Short mmCIF file of N, CA, C and O in Angstrom, two decimals:
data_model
loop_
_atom_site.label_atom_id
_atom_site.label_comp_id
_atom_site.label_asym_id
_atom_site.label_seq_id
_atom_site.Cartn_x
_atom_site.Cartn_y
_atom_site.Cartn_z
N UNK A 1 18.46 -9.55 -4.45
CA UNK A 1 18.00 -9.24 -3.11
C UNK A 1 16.47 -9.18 -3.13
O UNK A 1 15.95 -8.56 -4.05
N UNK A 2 15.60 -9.82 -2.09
CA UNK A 2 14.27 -9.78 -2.03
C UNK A 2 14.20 -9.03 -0.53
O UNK A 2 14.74 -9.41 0.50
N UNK A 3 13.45 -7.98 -0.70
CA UNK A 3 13.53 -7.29 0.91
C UNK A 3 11.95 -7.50 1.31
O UNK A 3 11.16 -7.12 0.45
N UNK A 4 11.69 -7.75 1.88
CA UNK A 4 10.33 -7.70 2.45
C UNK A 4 9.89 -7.13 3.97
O UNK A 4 10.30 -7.50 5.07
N UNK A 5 8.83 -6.03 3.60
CA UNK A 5 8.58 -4.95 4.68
C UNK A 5 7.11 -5.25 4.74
O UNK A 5 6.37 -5.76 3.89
N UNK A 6 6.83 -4.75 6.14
CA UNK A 6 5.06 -4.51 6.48
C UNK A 6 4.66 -2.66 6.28
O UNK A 6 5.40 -1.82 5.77
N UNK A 7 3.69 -2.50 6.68
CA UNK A 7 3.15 -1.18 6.67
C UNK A 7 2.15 -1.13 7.48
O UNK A 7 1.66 -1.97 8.24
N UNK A 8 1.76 0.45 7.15
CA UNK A 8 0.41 1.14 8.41
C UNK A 8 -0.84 0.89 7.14
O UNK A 8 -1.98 0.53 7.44
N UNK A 9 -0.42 1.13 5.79
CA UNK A 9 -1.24 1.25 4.87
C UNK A 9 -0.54 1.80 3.53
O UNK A 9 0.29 2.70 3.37
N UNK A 10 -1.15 0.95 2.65
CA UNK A 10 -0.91 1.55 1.22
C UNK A 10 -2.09 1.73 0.48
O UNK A 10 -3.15 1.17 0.77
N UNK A 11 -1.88 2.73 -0.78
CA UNK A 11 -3.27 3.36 -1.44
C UNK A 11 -3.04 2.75 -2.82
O UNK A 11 -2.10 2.35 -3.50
N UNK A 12 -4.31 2.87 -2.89
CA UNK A 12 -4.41 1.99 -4.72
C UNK A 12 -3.07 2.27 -5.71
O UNK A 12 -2.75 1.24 -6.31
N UNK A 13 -2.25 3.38 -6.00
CA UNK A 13 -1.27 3.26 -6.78
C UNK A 13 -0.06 2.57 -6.26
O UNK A 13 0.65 2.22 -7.20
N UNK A 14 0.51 2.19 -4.92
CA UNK A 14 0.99 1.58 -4.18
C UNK A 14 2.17 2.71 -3.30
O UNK A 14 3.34 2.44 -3.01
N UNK A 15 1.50 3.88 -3.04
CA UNK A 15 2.42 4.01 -1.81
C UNK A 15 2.25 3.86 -1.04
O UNK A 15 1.06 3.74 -0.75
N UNK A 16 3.35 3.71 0.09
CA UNK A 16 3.17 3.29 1.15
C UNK A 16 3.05 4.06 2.42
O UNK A 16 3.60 5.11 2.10
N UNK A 17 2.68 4.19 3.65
CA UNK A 17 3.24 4.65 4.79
C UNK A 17 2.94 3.58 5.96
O UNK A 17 2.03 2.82 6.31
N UNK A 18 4.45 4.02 6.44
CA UNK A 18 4.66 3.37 7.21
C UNK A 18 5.52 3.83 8.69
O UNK A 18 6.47 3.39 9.33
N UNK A 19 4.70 4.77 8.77
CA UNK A 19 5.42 5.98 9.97
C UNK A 19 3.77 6.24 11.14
O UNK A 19 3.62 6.28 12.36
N UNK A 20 3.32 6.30 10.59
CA UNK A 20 1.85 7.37 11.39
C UNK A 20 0.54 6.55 10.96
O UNK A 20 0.30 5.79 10.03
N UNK A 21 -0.40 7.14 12.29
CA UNK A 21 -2.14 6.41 12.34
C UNK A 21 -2.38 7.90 12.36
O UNK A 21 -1.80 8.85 12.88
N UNK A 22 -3.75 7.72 11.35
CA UNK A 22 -4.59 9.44 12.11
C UNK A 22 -5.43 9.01 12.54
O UNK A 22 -5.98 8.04 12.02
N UNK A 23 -5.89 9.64 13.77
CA UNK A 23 -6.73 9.62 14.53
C UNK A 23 -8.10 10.10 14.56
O UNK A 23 -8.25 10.44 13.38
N UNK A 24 -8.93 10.27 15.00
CA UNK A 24 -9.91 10.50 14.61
C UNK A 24 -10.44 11.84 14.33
O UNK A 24 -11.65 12.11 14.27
N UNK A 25 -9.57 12.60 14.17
CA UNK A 25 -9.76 14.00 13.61
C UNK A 25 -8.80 14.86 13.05
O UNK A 25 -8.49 16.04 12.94
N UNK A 26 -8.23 12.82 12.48
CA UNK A 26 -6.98 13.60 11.09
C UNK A 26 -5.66 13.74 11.59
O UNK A 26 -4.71 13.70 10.80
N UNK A 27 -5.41 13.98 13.41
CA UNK A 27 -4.21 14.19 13.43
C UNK A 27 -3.51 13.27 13.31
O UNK A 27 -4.15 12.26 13.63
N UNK A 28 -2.05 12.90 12.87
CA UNK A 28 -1.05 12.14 12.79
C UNK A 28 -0.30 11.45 14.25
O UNK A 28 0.45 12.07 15.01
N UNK A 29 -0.74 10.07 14.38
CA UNK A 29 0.22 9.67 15.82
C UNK A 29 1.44 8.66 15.41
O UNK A 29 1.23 7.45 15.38
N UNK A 30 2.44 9.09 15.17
CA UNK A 30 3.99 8.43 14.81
C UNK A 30 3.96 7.19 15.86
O UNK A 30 4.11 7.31 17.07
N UNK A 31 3.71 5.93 15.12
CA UNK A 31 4.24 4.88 15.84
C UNK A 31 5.12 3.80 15.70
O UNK A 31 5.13 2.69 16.24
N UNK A 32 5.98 4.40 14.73
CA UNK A 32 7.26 4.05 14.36
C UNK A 32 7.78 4.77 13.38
O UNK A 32 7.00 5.64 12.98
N UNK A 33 9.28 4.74 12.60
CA UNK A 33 10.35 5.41 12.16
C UNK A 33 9.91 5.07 11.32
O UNK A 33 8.96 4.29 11.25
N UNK A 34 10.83 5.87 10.00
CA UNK A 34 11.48 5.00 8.92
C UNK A 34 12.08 3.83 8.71
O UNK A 34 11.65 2.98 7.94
N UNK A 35 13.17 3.73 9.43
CA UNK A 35 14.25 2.89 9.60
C UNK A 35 14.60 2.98 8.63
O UNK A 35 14.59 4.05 8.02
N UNK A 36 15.11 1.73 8.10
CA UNK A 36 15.74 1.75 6.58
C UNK A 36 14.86 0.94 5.38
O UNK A 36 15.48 0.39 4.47
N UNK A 37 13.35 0.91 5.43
CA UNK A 37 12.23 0.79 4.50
C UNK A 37 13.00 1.27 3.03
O UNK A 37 13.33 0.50 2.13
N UNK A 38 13.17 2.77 3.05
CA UNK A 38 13.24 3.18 1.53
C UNK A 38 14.43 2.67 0.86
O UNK A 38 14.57 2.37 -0.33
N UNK A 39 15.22 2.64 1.77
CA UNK A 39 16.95 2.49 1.59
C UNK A 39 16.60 1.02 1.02
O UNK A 39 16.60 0.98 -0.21
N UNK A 40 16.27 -0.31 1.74
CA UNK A 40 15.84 -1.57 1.22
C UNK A 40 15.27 -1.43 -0.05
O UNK A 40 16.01 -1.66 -1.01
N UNK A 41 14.03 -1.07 -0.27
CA UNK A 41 12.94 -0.94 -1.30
C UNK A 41 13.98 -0.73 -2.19
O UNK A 41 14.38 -1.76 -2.73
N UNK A 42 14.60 0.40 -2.54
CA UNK A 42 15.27 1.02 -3.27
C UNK A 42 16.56 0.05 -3.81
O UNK A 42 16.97 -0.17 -4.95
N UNK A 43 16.92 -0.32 -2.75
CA UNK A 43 18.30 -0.97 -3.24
C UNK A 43 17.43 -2.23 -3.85
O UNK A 43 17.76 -2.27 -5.04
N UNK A 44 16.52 -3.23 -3.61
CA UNK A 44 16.11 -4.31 -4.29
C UNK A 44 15.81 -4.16 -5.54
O UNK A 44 16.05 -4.95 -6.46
N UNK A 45 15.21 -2.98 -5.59
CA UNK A 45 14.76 -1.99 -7.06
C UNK A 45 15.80 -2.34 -7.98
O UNK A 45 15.65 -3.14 -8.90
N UNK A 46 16.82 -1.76 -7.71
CA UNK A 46 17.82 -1.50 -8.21
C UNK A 46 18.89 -2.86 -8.56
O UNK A 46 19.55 -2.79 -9.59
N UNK A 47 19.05 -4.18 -7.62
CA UNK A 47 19.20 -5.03 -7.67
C UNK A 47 18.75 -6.32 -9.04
O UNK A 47 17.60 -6.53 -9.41
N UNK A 48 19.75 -6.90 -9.49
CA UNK A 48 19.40 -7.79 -10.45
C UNK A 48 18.79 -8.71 -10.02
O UNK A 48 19.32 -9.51 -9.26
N UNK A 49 17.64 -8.79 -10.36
CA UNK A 49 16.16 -10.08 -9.87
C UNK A 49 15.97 -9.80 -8.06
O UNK A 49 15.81 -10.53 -7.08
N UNK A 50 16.12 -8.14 -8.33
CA UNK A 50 15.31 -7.82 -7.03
C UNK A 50 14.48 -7.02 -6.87
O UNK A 50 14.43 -5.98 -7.53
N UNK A 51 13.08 -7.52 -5.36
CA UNK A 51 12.00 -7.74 -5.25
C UNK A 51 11.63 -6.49 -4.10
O UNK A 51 12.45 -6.17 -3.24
N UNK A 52 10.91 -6.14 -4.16
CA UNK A 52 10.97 -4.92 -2.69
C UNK A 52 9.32 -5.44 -2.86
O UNK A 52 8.46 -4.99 -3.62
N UNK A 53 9.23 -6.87 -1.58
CA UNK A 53 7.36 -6.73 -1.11
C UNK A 53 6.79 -6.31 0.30
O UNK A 53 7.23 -6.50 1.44
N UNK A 54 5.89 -5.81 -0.05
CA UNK A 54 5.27 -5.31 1.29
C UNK A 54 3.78 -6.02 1.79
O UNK A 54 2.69 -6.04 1.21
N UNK A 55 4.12 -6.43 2.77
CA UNK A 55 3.52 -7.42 3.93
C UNK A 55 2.50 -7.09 4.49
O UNK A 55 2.84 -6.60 5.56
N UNK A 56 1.35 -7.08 4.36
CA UNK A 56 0.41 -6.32 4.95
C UNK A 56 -1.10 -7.09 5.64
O UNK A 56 -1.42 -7.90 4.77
N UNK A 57 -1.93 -7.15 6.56
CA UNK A 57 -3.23 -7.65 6.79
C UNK A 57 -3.70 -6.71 5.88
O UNK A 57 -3.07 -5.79 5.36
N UNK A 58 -5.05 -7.06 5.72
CA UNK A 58 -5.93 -6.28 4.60
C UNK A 58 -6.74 -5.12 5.64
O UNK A 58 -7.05 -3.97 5.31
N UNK A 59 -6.93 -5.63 6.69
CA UNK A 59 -7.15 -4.49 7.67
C UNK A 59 -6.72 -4.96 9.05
O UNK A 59 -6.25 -6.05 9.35
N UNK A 60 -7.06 -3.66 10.01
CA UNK A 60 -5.81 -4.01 11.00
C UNK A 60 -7.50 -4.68 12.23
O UNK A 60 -8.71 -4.59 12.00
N UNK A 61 -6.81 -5.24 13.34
CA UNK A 61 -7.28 -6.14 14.40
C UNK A 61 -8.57 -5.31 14.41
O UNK A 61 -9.58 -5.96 14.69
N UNK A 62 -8.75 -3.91 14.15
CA UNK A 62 -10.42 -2.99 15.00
C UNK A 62 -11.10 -3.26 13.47
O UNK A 62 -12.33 -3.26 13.52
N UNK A 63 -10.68 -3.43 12.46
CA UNK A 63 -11.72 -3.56 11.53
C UNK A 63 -11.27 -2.57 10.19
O UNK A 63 -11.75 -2.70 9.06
N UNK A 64 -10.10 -1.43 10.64
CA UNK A 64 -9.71 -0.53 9.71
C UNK A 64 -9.34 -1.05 8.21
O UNK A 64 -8.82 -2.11 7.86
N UNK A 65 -9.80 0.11 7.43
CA UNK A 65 -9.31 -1.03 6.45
C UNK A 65 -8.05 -0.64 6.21
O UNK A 65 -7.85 0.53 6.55
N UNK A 66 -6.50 -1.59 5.45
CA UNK A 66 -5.28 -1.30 5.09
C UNK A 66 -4.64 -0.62 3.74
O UNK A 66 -3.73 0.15 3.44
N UNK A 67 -5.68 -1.40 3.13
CA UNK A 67 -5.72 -0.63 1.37
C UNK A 67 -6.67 0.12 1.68
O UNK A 67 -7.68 -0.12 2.35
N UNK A 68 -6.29 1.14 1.13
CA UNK A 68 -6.69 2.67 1.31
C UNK A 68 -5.97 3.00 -0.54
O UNK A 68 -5.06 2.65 -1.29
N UNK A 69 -7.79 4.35 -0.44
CA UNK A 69 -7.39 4.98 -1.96
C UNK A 69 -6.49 6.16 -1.65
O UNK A 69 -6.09 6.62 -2.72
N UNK A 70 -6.11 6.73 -0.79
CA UNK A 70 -5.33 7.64 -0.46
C UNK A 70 -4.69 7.60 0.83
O UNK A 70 -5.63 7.59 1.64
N UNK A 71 -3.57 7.57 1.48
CA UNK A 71 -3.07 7.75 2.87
C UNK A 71 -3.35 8.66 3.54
O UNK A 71 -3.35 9.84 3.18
N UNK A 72 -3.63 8.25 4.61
CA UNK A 72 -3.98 8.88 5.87
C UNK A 72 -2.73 9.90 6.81
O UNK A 72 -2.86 10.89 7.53
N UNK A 73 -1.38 8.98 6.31
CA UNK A 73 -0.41 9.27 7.26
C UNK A 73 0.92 9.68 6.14
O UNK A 73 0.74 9.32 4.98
N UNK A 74 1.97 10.27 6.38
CA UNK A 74 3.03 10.19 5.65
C UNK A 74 3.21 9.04 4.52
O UNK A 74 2.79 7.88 4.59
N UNK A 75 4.08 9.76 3.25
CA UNK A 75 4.23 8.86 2.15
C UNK A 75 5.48 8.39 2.76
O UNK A 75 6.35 9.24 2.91
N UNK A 76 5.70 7.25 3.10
CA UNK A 76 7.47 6.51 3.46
C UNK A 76 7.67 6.01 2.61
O UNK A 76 8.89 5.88 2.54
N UNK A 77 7.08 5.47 1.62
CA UNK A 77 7.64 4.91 -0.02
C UNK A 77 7.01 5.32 -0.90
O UNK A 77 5.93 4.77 -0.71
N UNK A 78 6.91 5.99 -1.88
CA UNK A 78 6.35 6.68 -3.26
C UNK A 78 5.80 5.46 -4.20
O UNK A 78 6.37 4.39 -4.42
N UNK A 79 4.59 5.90 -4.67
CA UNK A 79 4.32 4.92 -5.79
C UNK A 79 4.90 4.69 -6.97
O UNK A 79 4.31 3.96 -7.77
N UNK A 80 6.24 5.29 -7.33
CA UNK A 80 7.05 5.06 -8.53
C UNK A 80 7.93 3.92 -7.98
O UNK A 80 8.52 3.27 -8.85
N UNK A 81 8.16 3.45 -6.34
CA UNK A 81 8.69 2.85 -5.96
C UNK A 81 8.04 1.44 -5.92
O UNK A 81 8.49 0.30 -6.05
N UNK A 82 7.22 1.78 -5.78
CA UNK A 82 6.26 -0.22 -5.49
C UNK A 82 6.73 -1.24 -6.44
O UNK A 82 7.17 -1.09 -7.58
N UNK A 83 6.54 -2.29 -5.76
CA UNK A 83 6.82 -3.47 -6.13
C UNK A 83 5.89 -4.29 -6.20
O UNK A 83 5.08 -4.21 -7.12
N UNK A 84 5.81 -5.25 -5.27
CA UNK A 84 4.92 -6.05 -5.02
C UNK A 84 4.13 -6.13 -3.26
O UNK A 84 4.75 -6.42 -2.24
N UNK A 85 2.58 -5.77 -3.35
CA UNK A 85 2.17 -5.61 -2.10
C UNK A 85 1.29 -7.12 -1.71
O UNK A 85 0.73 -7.71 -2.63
N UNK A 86 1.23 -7.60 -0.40
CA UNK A 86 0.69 -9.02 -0.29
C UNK A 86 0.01 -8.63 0.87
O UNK A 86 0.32 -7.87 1.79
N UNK A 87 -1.25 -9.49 0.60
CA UNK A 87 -2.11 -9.21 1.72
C UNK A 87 -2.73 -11.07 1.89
O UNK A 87 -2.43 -12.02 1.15
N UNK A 88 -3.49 -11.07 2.90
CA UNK A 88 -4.31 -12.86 2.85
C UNK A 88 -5.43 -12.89 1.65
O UNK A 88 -6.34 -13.73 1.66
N UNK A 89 -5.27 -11.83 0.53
CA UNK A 89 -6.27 -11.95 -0.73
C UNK A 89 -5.59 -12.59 -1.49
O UNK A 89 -5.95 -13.65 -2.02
N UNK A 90 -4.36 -11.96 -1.67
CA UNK A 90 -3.38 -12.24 -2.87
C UNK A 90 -1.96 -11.71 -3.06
O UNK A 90 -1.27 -11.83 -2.04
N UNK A 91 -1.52 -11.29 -3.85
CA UNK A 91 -0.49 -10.73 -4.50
C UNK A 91 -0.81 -9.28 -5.58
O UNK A 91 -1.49 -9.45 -6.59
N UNK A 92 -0.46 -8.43 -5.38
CA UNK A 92 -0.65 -7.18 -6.33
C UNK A 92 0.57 -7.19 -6.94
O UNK A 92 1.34 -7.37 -6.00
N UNK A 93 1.20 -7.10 -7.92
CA UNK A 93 2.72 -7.04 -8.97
C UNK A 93 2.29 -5.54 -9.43
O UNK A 93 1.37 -5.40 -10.24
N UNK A 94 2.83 -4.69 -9.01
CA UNK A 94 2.30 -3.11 -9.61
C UNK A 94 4.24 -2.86 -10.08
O UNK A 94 4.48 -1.94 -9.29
N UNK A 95 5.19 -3.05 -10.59
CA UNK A 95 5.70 -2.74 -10.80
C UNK A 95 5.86 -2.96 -12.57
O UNK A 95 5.71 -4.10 -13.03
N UNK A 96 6.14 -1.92 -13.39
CA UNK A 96 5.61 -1.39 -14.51
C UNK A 96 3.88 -1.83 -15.16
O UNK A 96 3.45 -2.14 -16.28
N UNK A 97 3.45 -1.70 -14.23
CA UNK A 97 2.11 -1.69 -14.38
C UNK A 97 1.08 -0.57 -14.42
O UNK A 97 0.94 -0.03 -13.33
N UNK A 98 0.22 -0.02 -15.52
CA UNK A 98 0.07 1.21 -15.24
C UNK A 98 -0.68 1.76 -14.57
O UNK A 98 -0.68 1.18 -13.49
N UNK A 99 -1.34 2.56 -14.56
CA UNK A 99 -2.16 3.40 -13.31
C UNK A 99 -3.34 2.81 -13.09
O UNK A 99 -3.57 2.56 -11.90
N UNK A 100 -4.18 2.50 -13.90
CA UNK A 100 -5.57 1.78 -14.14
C UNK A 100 -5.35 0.06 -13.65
O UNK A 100 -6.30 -0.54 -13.13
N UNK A 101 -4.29 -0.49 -13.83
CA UNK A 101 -4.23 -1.78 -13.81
C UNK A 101 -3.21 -1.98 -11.95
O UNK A 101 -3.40 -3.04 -11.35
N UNK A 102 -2.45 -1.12 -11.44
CA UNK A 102 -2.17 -0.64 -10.23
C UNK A 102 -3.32 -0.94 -9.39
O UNK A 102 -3.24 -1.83 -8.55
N UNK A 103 -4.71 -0.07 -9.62
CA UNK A 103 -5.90 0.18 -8.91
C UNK A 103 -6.29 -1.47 -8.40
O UNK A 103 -6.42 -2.32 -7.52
N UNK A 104 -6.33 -0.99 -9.98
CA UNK A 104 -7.33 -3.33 -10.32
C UNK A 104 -6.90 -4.05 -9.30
O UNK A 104 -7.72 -4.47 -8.48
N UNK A 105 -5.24 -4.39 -9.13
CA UNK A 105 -4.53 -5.34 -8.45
C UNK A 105 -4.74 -4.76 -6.71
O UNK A 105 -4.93 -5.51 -5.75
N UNK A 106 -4.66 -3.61 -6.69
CA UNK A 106 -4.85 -3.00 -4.98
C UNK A 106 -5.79 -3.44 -4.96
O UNK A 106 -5.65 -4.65 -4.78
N UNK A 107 -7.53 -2.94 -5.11
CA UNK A 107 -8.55 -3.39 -5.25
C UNK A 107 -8.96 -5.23 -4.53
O UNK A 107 -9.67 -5.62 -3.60
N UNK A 108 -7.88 -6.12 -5.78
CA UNK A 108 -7.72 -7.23 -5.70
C UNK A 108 -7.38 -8.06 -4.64
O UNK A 108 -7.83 -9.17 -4.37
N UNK A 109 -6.18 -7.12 -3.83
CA UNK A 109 -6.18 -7.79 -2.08
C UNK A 109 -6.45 -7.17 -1.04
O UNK A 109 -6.12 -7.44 0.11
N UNK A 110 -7.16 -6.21 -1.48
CA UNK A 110 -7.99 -5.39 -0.56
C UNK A 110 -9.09 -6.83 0.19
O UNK A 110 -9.25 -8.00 -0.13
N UNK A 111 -9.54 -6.12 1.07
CA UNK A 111 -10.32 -6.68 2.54
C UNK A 111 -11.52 -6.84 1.49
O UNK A 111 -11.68 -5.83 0.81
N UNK A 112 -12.51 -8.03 1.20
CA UNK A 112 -13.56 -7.73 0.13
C UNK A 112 -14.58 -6.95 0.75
O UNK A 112 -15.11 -6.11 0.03
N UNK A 113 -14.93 -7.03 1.75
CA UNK A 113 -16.05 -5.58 1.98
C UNK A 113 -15.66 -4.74 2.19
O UNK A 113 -16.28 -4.05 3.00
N UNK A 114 -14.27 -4.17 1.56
CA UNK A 114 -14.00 -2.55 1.40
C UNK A 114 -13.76 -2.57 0.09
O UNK A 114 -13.30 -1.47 -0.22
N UNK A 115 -13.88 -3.50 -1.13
CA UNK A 115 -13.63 -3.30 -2.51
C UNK A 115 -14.80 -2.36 -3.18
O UNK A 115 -14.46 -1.43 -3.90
N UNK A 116 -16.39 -2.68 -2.86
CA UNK A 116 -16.76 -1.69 -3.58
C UNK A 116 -16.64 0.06 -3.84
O UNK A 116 -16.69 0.90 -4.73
N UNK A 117 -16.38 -0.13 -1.85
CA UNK A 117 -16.12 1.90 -1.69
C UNK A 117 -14.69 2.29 -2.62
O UNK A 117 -14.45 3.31 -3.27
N UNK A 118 -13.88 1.09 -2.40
CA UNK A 118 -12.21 1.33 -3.04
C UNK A 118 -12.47 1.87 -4.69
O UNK A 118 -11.99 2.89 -5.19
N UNK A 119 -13.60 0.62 -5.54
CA UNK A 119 -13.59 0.79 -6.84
C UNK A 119 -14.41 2.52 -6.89
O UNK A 119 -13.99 3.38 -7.67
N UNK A 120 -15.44 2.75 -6.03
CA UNK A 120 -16.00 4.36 -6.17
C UNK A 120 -15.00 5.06 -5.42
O UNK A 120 -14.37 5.15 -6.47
N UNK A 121 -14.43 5.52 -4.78
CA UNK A 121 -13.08 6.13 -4.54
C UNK A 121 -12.16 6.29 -5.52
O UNK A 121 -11.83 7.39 -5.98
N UNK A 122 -11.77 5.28 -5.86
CA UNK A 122 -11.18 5.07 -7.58
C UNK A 122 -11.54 5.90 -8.73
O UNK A 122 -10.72 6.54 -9.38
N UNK A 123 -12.98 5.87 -9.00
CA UNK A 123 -13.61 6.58 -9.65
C UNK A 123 -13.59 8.20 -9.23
O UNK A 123 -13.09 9.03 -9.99
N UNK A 124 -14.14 8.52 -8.05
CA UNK A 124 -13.89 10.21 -7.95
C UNK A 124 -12.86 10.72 -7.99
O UNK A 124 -12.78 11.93 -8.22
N UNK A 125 -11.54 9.77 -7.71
CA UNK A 125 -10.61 10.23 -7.63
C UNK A 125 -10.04 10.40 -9.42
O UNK A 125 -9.32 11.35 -9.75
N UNK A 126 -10.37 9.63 -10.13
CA UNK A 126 -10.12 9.43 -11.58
C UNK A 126 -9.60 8.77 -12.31
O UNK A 126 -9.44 8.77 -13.53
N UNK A 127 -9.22 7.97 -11.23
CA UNK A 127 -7.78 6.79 -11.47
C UNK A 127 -8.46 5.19 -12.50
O UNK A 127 -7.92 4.11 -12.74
N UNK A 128 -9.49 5.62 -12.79
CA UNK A 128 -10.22 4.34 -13.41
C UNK A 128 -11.29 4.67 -14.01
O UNK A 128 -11.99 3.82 -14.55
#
């Protein structure tokens, strides 16, 4: 099974959310469910030669960026869960990949004028 989902945003280790925008002073605005995201992810996981990828622009139509070093909004998929995230850069494969090399590949289809703040974000945060 290959399931393939979009998102609001995922952060350098690859979780996802895909429920909520914050707004400009942090609060959370729900503009869609769960649905059955984890339930998919999970079952492809689990599946022989299956794929759980997530579909993403590198930032959205106002300029935001999508790869993010930390989420803004609810975790709807955990980073023990990631798979493979795709953006118009590339392909990230973060599944048994480790924490440092996770970053690299987010980094990698990140929007390129949000890669340098991503790699110093990276850094304060400790992840590299």
């Amino acid at each position: 099974i290959v399931c393939l989902n979009s998102a609001i945003e995922v952060d350098l280790l690859g979780a996802v959310n895909a429920e909520a925008v914050a707004d400009g002073e942090g609060r959370w605005r729900h503009v869609g469910g769960v649905g059955g995201l984890p339930d998919f992810v999970r079952g492809a996981l689990a599946a022989r030669n299956g794929r759980s990828v997530i579909a993403l622009p590198s930032r959205t139509p106002h300029g935001r960026p999508r790869i993010v070093a930390r989420l803004a909004g609810p975790c709807t998929v955990p980073a023990c869960d990631a798979d493979v995230v795709v953006t118009e850069h590339g392909v990230a494969h973060l599944r048994d990949a480790t924490l440092a090399e996770r970053v690299q590949r987010m980094i990698a289809v990140a929007h390129e004028a949000d890669r340098d703040a991503l790699r110093a974000e990276a850094r304060a945060l400790g992840l590299v």
